[in-house]
Short mmCIF file of C-alpha atoms in Angstrom, two decimals:
data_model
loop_
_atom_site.label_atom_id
_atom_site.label_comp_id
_atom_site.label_asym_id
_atom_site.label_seq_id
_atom_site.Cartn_x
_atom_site.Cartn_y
_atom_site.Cartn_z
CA UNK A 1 49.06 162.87 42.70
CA UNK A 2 49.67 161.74 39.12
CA UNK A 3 47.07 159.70 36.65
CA UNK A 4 48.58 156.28 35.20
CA UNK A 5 48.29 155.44 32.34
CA UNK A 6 45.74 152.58 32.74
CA UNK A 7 42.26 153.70 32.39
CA UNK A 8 43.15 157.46 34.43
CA UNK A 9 43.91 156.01 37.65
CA UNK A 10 44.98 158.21 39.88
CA UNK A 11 47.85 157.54 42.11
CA UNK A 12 49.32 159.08 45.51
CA UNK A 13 50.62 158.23 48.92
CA UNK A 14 49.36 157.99 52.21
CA UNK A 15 51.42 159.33 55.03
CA UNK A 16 49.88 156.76 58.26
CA UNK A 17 52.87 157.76 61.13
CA UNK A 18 55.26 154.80 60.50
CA UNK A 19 55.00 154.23 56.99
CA UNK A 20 53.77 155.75 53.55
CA UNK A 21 51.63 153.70 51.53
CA UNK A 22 51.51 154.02 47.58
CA UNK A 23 48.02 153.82 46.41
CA UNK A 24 45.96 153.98 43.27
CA UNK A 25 41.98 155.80 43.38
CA UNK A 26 39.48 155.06 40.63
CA UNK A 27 35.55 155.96 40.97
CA UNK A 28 33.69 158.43 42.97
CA UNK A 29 31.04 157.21 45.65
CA UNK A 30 31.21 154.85 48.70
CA UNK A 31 34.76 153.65 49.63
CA UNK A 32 35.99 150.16 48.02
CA UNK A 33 39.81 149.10 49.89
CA UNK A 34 40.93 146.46 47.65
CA UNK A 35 43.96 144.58 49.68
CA UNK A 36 46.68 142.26 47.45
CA UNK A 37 48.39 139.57 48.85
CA UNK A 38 51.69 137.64 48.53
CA UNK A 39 53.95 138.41 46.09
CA UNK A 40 51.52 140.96 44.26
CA UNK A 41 50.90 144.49 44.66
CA UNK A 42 48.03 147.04 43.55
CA UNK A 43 48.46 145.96 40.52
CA UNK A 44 46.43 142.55 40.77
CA UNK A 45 43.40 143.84 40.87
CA UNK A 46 43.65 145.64 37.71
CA UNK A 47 40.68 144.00 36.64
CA UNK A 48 38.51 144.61 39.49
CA UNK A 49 39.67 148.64 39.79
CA UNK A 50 37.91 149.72 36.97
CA UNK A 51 34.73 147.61 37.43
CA UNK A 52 33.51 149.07 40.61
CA UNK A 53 34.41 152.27 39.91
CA UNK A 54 32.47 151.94 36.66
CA UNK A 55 29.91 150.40 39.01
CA UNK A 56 29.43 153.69 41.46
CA UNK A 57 32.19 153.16 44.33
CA UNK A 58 35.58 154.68 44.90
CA UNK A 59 38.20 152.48 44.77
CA UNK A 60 41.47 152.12 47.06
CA UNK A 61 43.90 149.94 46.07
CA UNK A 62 47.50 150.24 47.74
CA UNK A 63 50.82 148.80 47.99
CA UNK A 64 50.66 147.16 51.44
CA UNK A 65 53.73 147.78 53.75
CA UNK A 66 56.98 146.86 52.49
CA UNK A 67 55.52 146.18 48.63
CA UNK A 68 56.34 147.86 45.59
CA UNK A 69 56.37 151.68 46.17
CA UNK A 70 55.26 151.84 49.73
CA UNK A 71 57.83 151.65 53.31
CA UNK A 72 59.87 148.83 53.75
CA UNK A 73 60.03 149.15 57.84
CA UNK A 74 63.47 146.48 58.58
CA UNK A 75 61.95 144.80 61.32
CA UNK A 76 60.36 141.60 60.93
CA UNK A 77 57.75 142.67 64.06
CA UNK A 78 56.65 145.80 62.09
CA UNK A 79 54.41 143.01 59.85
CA UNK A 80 52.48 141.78 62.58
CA UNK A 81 49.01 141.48 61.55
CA UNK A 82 47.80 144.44 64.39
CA UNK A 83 50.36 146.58 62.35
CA UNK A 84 49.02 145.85 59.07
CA UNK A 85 44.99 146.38 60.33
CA UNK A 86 45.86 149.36 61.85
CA UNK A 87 47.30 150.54 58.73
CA UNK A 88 44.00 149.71 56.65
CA UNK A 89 42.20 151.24 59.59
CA UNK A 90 44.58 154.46 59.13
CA UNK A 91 44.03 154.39 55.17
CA UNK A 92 40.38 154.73 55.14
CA UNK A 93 40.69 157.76 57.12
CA UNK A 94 42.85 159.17 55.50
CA UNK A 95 41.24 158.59 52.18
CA UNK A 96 38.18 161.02 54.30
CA UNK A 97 35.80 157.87 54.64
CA UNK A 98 34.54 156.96 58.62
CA UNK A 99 33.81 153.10 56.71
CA UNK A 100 34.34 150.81 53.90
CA UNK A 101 33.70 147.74 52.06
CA UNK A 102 37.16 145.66 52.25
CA UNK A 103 37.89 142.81 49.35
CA UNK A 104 41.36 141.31 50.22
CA UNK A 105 43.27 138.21 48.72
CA UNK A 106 45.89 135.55 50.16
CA UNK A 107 47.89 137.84 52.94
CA UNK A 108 45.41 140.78 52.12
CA UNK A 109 42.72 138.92 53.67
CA UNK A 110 45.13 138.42 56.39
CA UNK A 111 45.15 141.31 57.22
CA UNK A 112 41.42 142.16 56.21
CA UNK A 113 40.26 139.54 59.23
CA UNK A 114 42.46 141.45 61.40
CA UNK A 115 40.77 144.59 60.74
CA UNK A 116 37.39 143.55 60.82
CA UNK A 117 38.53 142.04 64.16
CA UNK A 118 40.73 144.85 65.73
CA UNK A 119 38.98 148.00 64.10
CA UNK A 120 35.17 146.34 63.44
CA UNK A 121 34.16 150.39 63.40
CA UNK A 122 35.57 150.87 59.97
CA UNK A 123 34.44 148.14 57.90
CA UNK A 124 31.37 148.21 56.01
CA UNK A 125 31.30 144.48 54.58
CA UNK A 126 33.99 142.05 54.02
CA UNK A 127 34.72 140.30 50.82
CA UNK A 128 37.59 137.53 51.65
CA UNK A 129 39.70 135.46 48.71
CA UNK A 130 41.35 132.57 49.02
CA UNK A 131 42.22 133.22 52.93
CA UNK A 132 41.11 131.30 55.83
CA UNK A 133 39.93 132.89 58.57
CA UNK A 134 42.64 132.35 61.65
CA UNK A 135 40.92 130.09 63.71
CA UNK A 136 40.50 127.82 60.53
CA UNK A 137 43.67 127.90 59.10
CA UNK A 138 45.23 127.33 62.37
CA UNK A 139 42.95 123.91 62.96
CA UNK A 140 44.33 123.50 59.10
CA UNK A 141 48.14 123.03 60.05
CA UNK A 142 47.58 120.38 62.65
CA UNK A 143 46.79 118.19 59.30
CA UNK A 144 49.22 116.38 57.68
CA UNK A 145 48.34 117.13 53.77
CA UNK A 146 47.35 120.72 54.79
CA UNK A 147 50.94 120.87 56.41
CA UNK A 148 52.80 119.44 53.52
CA UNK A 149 50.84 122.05 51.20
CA UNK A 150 52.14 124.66 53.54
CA UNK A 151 55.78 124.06 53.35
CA UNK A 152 57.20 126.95 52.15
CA UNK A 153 55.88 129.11 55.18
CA UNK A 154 58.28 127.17 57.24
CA UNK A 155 61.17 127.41 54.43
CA UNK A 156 60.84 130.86 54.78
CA UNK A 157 61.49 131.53 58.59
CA UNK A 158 65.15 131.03 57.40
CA UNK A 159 66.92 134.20 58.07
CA UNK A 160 68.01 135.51 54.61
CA UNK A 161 68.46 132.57 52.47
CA UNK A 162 64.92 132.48 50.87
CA UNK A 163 65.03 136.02 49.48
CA UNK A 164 68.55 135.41 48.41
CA UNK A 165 67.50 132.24 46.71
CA UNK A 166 64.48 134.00 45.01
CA UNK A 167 66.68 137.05 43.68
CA UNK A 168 69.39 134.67 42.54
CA UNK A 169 67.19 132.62 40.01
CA UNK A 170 65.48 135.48 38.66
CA UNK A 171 62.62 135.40 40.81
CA UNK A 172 62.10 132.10 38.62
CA UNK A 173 60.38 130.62 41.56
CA UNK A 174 57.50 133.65 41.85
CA UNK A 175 57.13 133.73 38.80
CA UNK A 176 56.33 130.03 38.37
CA UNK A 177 54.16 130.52 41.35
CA UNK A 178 51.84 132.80 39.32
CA UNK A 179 51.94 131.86 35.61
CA UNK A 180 51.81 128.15 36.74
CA UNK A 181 49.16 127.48 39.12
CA UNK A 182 46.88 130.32 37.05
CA UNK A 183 45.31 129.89 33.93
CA UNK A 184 47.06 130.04 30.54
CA UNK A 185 47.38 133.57 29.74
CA UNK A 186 46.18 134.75 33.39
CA UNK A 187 49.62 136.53 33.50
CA UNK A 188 50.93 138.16 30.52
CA UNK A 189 54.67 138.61 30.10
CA UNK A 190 53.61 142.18 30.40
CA UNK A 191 52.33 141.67 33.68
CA UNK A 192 55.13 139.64 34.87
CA UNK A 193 57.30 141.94 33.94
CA UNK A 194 55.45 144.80 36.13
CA UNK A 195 55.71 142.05 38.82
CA UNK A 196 59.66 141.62 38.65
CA UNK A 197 59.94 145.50 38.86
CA UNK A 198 58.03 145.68 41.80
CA UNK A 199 59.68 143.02 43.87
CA UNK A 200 63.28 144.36 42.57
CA UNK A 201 62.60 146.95 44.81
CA UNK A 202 65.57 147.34 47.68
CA UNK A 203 64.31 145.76 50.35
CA UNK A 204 61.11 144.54 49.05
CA UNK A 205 61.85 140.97 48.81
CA UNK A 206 62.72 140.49 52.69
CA UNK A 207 59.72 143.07 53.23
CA UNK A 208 57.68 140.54 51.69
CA UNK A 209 58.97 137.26 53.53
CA UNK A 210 58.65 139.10 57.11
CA UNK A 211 54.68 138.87 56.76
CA UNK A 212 55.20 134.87 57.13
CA UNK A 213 58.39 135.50 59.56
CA UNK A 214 56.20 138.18 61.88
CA UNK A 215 53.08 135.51 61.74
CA UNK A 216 55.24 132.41 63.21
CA UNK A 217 56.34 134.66 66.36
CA UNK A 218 52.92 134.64 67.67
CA UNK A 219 52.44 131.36 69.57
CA UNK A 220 48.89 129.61 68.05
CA UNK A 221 47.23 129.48 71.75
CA UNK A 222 48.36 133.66 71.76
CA UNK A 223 46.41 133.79 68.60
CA UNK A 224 43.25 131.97 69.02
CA UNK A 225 42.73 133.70 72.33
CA UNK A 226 43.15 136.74 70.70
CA UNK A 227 40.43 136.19 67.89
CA UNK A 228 36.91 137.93 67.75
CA UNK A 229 33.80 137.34 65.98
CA UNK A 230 33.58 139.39 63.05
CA UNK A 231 30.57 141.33 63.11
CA UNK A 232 30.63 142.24 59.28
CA UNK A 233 28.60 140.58 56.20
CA UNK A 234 31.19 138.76 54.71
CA UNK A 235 31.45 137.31 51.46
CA UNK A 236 34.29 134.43 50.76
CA UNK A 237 34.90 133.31 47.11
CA UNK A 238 36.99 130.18 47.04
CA UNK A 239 39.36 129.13 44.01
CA UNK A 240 38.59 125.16 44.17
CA UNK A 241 42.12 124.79 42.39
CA UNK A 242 44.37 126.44 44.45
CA UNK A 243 47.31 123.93 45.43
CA UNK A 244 48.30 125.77 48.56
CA UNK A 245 45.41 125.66 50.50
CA UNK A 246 42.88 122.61 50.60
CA UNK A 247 39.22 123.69 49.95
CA UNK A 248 37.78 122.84 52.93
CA UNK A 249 39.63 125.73 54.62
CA UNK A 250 37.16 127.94 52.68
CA UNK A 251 33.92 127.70 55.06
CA UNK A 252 34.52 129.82 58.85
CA UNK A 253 33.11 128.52 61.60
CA UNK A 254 29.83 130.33 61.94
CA UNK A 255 31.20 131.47 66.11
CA UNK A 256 33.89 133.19 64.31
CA UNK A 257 31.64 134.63 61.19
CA UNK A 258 27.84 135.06 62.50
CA UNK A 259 27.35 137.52 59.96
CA UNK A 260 28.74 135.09 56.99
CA UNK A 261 26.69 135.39 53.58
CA UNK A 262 28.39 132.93 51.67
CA UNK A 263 30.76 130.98 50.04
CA UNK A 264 31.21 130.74 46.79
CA UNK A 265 33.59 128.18 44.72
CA UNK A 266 34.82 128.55 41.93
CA UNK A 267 35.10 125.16 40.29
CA UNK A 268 38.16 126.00 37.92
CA UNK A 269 39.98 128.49 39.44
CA UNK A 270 43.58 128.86 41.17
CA UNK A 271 44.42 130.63 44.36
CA UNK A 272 44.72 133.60 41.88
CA UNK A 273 41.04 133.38 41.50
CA UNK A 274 41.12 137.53 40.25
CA UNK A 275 43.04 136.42 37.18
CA UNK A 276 41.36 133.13 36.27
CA UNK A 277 38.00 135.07 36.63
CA UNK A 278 38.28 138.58 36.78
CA UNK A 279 34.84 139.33 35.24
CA UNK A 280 33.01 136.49 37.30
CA UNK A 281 34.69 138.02 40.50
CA UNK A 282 34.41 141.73 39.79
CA UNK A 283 30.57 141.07 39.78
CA UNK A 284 30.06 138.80 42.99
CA UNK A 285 32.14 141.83 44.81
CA UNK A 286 29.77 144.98 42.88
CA UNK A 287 26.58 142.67 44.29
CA UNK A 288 27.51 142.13 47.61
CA UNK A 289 28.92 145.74 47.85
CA UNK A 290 25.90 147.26 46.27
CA UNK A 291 23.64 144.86 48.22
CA UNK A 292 23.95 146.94 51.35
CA UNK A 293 22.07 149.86 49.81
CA UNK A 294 19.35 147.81 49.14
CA UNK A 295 19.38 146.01 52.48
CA UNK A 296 20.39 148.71 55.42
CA UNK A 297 19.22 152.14 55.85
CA UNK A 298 21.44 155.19 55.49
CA UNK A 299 23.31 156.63 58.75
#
């Protein structure tokens, strides 16, 4: 284990059977997973790392499968979302925790609802980004302006061609995707540049397209029979401006959520909601987090 150089993070990989995931700690106290989505890595939540660790937790934040510095399995079923809950089951014990509080963004959350599904043992409370849960998201895509907002999922069950496209310009297309559709100055060329590094890695470009590729093999009936009410508080804070996914995905149905605690928009944010307000959302996840010492009794 090594300390960057950002704020004496600590850094170190996670050996879970099929894959090693590269991680960064902060913080000592109850266990914080913090879970990035598409095209990011541990590095967007830079903001929110040293918050709650400043606020008493320890945080976990790793490179999901096939980003950045973790495995880049080859085949497009080793992204399933069962695969990727088991490995946030597999991370919080190895990390030495029995539970903790999850906060996951965009294919994070993806694979946070799985969890809290699949492995409802581990997880503490859920804090969900700019994700829908399945079930809603699902009813989503049988809309036409939800669909039309949605095409790139289907441009990238191409075999190849997307990730060759995306390397070939520069990763101009990513990288509009981010400094775009965020705020001015959400993104720094700094940061961009620690974004092109990480999806230069071999492989990692494919690794990252399989998530969407591994989520179209499952046929929708398969997956809404395979859903589960989430048990969990759960917290979901909802960038009003994000262009890929229509607000009104934001609220779960309360079958699939009973435990929900509520939404919160954000008027003037993106889908990169972390970035546009890192302050606003590093405190909503330190009071719902901390909120459970006030509100259940030690085990």
């Amino acid at each position: 284990m090594t300390t960057l150089e950002a704020g004496g993070l600590r850094d170190g990989y996670a050996e879970l059977g099929d894959v090693r995931l590269h991680y960064v700690e902060a913080g000592d106290g109850p266990l914080v997973v913090l879970l990035h989505g598409f095209p990011e890595f541990w590095f967007g939540w830079r903001s929110q790392i040293p918050a709650l660790a400043d606020a008493g937790f320890r945080v976990v934040a790793p490179d999901m499968r096939g980003y950045n510095l973790s495995s880049r399995p080859a085949r497009v079923a080793a992204y399933s979302t069962d695969r990727l809950a088991a490995d946030v089951r597999d991370l919080i014990r190895e990390r030495g925790a029995d539970r903790a509080f999850l906060a996951a963004h965009d294919w994070g959350a993806g694979a946070a609802w799985a969890t809290a599904m699949n492995h409802p043992e581990v997880v503490e409370r859920l804090a969900i980004l700019n994700a829908p849960h399945p079930n809603r998201m699902l009813r989503g895509l049988r809309q036409p302006r939800q669909l039309a907002r949605s095409w790139y999922m289907f441009f990238f069950q191409l075999p190849w061609l997307p990730e060759h496209l995306l390397r070939a310009a520069g990763w101009s297309a990513l990288r509009r995707a981010l400094e775009y559709d965020a705020r001015p100055g959400a993104f720094t060329p700094q940061d961009i540049a620690r974004y092109v590094e990480a999806w230069s890695q071999p492989g990692a470009a494919t690794a990252m397209l399989n998530y969407y590729r591994a989520a179209f093999r499952q046929l929708p009936r398969r997956a809404q029979e395979r859903t589960r009410p989430i048990r969990a508080p759960t917290l979901v804070i909802w960038g009003e401006r994000d262009r890929a996914l229509g607000a009104e995905l934001a609220e779960p149905d309360r079958a699939d959520v009973p435990n929900l605690d509520r939404v919160v928009r954000l008027s003037d944010a993106s889908h990169w909601l972390q970035h546009d307000e890192p302050d606003r959302v590093g405190q909503l996840l330190i009071e719902f987090f901390a909120g459970a010492a006030d509100r259940e009794p030690a085990a």
